[in-house]
mmCIF file of C-alpha atoms in Angstrom:
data_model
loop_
_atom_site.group_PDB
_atom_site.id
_atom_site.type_symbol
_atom_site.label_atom_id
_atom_site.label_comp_id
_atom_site.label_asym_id
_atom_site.label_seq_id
_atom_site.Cartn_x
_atom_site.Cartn_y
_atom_site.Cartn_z
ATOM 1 C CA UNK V 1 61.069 114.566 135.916
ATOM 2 C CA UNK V 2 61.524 113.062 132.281
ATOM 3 C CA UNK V 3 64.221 110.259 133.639
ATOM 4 C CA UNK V 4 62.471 108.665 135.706
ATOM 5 C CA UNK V 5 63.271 104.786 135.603
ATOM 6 C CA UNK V 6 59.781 102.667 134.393
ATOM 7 C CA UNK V 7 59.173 99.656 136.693
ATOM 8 C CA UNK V 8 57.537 98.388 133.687
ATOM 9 C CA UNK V 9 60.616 98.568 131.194
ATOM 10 C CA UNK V 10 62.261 95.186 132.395
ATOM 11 C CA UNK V 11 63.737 93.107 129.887
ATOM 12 C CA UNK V 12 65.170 89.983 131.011
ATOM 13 C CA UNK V 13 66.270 89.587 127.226
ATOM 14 C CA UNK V 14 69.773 90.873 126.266
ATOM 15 C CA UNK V 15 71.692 91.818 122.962
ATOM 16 C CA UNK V 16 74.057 89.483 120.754
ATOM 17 C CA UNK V 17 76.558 90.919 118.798
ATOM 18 C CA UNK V 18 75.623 93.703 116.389
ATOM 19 C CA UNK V 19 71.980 92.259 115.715
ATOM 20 C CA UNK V 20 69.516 95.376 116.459
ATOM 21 C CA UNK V 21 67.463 96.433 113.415
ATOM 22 C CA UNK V 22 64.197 98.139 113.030
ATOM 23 C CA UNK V 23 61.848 96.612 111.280
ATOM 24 C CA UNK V 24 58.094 96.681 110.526
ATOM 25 C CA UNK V 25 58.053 100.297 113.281
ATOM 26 C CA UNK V 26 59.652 98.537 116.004
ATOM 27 C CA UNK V 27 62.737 96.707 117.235
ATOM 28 C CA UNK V 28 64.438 93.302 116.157
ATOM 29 C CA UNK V 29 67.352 91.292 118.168
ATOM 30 C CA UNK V 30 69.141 88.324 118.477
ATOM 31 C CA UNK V 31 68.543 87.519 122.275
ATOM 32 C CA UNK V 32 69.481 85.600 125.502
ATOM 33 C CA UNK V 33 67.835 85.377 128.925
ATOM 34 C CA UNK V 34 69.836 85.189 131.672
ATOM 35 C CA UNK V 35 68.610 81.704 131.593
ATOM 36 C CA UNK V 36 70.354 80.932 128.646
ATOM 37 C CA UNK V 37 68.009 80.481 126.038
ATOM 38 C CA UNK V 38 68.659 82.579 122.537
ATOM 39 C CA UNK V 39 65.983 83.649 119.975
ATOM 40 C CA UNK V 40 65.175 86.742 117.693
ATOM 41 C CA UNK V 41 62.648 88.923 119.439
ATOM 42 C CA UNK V 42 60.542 91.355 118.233
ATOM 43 C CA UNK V 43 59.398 94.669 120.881
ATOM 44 C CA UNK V 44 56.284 94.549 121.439
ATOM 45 C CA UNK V 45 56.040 97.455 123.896
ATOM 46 C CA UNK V 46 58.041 96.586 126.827
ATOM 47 C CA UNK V 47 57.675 92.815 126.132
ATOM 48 C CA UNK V 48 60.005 90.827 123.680
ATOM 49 C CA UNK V 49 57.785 88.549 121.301
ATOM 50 C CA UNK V 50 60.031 85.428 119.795
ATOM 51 C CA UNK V 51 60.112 85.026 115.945
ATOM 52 C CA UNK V 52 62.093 82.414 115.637
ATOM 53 C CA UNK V 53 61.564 78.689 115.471
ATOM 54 C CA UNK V 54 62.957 76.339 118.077
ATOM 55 C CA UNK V 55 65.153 74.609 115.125
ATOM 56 C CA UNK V 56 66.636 77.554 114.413
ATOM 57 C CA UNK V 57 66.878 78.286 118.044
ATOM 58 C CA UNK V 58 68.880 74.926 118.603
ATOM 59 C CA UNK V 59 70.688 75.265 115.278
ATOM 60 C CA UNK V 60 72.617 78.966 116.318
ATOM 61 C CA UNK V 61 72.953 76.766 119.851
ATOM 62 C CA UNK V 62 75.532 74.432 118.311
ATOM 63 C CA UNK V 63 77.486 77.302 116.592
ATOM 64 C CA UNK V 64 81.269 77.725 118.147
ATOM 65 C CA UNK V 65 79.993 81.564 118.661
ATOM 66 C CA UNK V 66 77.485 84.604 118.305
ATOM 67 C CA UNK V 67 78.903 86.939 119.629
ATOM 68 C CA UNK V 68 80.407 88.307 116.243
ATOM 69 C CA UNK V 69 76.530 88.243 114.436
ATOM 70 C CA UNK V 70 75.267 91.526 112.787
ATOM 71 C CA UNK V 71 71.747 92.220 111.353
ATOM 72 C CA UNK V 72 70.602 94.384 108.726
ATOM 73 C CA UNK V 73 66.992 95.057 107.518
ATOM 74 C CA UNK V 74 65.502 95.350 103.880
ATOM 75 C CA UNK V 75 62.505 95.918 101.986
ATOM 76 C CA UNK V 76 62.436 94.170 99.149
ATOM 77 C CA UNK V 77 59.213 93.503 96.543
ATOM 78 C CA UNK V 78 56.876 94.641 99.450
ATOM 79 C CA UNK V 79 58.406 92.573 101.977
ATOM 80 C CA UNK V 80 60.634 93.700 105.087
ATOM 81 C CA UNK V 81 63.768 91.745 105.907
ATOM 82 C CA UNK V 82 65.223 90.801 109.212
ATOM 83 C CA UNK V 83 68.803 89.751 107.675
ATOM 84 C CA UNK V 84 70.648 88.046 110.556
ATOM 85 C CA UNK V 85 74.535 86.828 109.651
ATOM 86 C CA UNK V 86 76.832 84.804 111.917
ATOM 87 C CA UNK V 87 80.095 85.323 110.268
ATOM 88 C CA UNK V 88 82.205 82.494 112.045
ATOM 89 C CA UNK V 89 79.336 79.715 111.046
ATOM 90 C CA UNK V 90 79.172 81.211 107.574
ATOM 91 C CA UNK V 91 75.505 81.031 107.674
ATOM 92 C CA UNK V 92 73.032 84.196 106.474
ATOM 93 C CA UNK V 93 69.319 83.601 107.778
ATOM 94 C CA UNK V 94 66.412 86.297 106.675
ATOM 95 C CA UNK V 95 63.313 86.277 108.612
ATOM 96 C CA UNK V 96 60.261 87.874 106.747
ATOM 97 C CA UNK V 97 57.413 89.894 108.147
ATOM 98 C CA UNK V 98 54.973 88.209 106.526
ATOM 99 C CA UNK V 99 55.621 85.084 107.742
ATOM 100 C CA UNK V 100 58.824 82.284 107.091
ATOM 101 C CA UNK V 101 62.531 81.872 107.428
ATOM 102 C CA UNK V 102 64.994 81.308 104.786
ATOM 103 C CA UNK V 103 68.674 80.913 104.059
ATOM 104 C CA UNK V 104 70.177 83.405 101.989
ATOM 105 C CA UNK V 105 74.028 83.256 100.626
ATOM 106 C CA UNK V 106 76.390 82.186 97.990
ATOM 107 C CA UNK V 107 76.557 78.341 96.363
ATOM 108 C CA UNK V 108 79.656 76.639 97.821
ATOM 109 C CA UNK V 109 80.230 74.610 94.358
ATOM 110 C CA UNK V 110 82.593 72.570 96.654
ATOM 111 C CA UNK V 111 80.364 71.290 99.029
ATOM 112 C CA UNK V 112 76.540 72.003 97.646
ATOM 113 C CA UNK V 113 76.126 73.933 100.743
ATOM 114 C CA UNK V 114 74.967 77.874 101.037
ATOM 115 C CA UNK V 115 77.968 80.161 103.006
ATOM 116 C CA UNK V 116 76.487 83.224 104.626
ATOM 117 C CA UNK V 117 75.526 86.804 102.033
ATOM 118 C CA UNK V 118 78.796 89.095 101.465
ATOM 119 C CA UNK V 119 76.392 91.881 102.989
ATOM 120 C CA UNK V 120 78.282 93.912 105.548
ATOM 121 C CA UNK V 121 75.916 96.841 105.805
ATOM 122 C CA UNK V 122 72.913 98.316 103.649
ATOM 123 C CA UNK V 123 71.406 101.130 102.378
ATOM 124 C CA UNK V 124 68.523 102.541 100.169
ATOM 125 C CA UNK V 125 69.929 105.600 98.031
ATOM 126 C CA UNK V 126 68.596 107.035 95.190
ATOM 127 C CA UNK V 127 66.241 104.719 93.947
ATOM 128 C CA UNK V 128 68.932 102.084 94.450
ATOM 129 C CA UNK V 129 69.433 98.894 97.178
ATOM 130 C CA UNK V 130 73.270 99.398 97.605
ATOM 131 C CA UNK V 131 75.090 97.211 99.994
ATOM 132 C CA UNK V 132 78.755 96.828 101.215
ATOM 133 C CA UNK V 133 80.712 93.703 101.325
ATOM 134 C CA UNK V 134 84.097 92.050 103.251
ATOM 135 C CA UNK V 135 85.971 94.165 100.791
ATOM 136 C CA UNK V 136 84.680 97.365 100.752
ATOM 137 C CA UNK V 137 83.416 96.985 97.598
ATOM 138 C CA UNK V 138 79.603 98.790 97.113
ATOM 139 C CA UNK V 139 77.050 96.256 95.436
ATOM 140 C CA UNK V 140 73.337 96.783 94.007
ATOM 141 C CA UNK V 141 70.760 94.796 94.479
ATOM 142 C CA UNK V 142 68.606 93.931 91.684
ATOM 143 C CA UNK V 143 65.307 92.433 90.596
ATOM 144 C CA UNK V 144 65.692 89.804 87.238
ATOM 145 C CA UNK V 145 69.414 89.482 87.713
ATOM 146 C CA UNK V 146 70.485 86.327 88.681
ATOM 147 C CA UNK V 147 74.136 86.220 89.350
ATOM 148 C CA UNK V 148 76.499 87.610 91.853
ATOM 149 C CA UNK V 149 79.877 88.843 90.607
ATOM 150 C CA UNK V 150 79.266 86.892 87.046
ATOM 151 C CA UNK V 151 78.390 83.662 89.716
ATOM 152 C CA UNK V 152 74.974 82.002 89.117
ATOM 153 C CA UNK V 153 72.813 82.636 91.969
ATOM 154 C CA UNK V 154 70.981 79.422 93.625
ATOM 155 C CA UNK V 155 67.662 79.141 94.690
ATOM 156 C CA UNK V 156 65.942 76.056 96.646
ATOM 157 C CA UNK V 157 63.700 75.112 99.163
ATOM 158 C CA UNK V 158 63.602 71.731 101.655
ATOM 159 C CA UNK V 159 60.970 70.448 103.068
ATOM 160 C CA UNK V 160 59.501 67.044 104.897
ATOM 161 C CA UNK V 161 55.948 64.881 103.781
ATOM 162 C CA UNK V 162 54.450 64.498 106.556
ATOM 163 C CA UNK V 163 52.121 61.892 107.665
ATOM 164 C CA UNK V 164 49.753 60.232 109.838
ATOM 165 C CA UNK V 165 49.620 56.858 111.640
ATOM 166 C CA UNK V 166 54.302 56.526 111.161
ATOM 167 C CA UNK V 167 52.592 54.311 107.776
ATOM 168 C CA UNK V 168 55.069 54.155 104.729
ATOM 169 C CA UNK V 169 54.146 56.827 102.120
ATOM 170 C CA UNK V 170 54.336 56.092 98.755
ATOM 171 C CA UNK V 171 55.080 59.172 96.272
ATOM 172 C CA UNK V 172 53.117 58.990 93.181
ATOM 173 C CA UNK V 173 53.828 62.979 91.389
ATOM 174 C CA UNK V 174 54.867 65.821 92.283
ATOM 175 C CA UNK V 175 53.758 68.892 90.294
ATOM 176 C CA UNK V 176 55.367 72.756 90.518
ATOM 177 C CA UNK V 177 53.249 75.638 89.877
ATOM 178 C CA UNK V 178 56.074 78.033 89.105
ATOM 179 C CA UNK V 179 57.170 80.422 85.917
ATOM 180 C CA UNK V 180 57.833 78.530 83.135
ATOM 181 C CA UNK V 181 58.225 78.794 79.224
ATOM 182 C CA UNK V 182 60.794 82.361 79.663
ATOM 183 C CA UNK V 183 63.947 80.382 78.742
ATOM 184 C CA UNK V 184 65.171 77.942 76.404
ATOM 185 C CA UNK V 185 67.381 76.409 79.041
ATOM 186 C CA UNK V 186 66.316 76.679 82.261
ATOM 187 C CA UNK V 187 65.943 73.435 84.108
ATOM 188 C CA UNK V 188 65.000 72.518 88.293
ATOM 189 C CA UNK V 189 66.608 69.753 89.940
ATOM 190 C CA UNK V 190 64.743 67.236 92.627
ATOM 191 C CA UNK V 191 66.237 64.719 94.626
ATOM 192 C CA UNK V 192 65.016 62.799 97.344
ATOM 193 C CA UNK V 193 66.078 61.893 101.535
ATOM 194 C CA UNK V 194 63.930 58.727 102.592
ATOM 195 C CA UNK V 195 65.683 58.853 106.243
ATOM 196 C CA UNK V 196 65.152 62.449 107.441
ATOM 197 C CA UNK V 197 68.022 64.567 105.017
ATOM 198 C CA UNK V 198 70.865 62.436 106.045
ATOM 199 C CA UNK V 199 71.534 60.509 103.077
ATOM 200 C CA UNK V 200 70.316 61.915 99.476
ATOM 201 C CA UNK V 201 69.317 59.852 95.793
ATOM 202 C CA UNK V 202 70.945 61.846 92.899
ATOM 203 C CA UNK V 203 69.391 64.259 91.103
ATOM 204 C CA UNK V 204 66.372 64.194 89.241
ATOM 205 C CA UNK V 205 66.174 67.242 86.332
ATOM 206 C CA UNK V 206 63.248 68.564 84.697
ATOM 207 C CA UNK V 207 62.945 71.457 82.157
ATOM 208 C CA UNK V 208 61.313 74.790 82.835
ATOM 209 C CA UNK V 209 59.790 74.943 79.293
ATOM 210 C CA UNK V 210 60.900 75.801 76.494
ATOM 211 C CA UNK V 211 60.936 79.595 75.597
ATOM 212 C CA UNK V 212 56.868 80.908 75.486
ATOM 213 C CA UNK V 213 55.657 77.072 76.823
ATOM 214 C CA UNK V 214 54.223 79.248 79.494
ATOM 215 C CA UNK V 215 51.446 76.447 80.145
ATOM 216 C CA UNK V 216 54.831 73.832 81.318
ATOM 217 C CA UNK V 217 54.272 71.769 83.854
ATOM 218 C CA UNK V 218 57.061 70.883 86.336
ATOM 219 C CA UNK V 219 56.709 67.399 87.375
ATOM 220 C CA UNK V 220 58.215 64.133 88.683
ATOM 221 C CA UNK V 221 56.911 60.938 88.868
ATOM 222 C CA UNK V 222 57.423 57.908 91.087
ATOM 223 C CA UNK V 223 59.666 59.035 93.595
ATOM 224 C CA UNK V 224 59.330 55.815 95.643
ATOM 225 C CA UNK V 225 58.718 55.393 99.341
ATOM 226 C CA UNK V 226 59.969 55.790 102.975
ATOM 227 C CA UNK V 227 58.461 56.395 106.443
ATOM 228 C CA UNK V 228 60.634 59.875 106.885
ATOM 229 C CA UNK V 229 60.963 61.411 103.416
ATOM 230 C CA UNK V 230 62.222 64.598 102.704
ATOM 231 C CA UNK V 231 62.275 66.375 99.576
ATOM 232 C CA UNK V 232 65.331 69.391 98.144
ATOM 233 C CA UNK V 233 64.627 71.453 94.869
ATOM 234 C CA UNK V 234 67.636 73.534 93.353
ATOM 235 C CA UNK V 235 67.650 75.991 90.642
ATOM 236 C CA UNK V 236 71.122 77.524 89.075
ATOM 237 C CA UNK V 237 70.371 78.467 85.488
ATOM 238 C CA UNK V 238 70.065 82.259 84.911
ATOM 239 C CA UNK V 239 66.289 82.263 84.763
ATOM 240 C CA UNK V 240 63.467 83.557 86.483
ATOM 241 C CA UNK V 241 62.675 81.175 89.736
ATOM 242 C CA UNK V 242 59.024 82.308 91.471
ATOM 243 C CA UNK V 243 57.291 79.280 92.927
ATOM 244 C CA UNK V 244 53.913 79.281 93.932
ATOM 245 C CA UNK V 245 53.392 76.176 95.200
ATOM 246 C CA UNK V 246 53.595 72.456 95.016
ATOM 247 C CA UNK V 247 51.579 69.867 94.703
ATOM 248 C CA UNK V 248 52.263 66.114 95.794
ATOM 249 C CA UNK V 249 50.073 63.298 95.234
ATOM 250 C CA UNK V 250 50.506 60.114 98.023
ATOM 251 C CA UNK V 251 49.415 57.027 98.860
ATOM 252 C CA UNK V 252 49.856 55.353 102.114
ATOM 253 C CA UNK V 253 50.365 51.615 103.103
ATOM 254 C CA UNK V 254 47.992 48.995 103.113
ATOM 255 C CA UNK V 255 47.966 45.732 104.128
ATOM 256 C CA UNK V 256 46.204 42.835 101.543
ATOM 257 C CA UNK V 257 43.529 42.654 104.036
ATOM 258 C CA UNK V 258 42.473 46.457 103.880
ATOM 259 C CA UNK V 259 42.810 46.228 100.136
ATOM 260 C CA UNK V 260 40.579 43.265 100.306
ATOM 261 C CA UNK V 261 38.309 44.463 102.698
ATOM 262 C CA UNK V 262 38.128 47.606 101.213
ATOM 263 C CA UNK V 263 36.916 46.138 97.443
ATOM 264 C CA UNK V 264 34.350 44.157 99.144
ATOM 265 C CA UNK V 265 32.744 47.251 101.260
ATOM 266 C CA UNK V 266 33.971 45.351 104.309
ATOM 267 C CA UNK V 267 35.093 47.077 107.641
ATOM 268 C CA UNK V 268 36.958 46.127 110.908
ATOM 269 C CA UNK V 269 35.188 44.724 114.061
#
């Protein structure tokens, strides 16, 4: 008989909101146990397999509510999207198969934050990535266009230095391996946390190179020090904005006695 229940088909994982998708030939959802904890989950057969991060786990924790979040999926470039949206928090968050989390949405010119992506649902039609926003209007997504609406899109990233021994780290450069030299104005803006993202130095700008400089290198140099340093990169020209990777160059503390000890060959003990 076909409908027989499996033993083996227990989930102790329910649904959120709207948040199913399939992705990647199988199953994505924003979940909760019935012991309380909440994560995206992946089915792997009959077992749920956690993709999030437990800072993002604690983050949707201190929302007011889930229970209106939707999901939709995309493939974009080669890659497949888990696109997760809690409207009340106003937060978008886009999990990638091949690895990462990001936030996705519109610059809040009022606050410098991100405020979730007007995507309501999506669809792939005709050679096109339509999608449909709060207003019913229908929207393309497209590759080298880099505003929404006639609004300059933002892109950025955040991220800590991390270090060994809680010494102070002293930042000497840092150095972006990114597209440059395909506009005459496109710049990148770096600033600097040296207590953990709480409190921020202004802005540092540096050019992208000038139009077919395609050897321009990104860089900043002494960014001072701190023993919990965190680091914020913004671009919102209408330019291309691939980055490959960064490069930072440190130095940690020493006392006069290790610097003396070390320019005389000397060790401890």
């Amino acid at each position: 008989f076909p409908f027989i229940p499996n033993p083996q088909g227990l989930l102790i994982y329910g649904m959120m909101g709207d948040t199913q998708a399939q992705l990647d030939n199988t199953s994505y959802w924003l979940a909760r146990s019935k012991y309380g904890s909440m994560k995206v989950v992946k089915a792997t057969g009959f077992a749920p397999v956690a993709v999030s991060s437990p800072q993002l786990e604690s983050e949707w924790g201190r929302f007011s509510t889930v229970d209106d979040a939707y999901a939709n999926t995309i493939t974009w470039e080669g890659h497949e999207w888990y696109v997760l949206t809690f409207p009340t928090a106003k937060r978008t968050y886009v999990y990638d198969t091949q690895g990462g989390w990001f936030r996705w949405g519109e610059l809040d010119n009022g606050t410098g934050d991100i405020v979730a992506h007007p995507m309501i649902d999506y669809i792939y039609f005709d050679g096109k990535s339509l999608f449909t926003d709060g207003d019913g209007n229908i929207q393309e997504l497209k590759t080298e266009v880099y505003n929404h609406n006639g609004k300059v899109m933002a892109s950025g990233f955040r991220t800590n230095v991390q270090h060994v021994g809680e010494q102070r780290v002293f930042i000497n450069n840092i150095i972006m391996d990114m597209r440059t030299g395909v506009s005459d104005e496109g710049v990148m803006s770096l600033r600097v946390s040296y207590d953990g993202g709480y409190t921020w130095g202004n802005w540092a700008t540096r050019s992208l190179g000038k139009l077919g400089k395609y050897r321009h290198r990104v860089q900043w140099h002494r960014l001072g020090s701190g023993f919990n340093i965190t680091l914020e990169g913004r671009i919102t020209d209408e330019v291309p904005r691939q980055i490959m990777s960064g490069v930072i160059d440190v130095d940690v503390y020493k006392s006069y006695l290790d610097n003396r000890n070390d320019r005389a060959g000397l060790k401890d003990g």
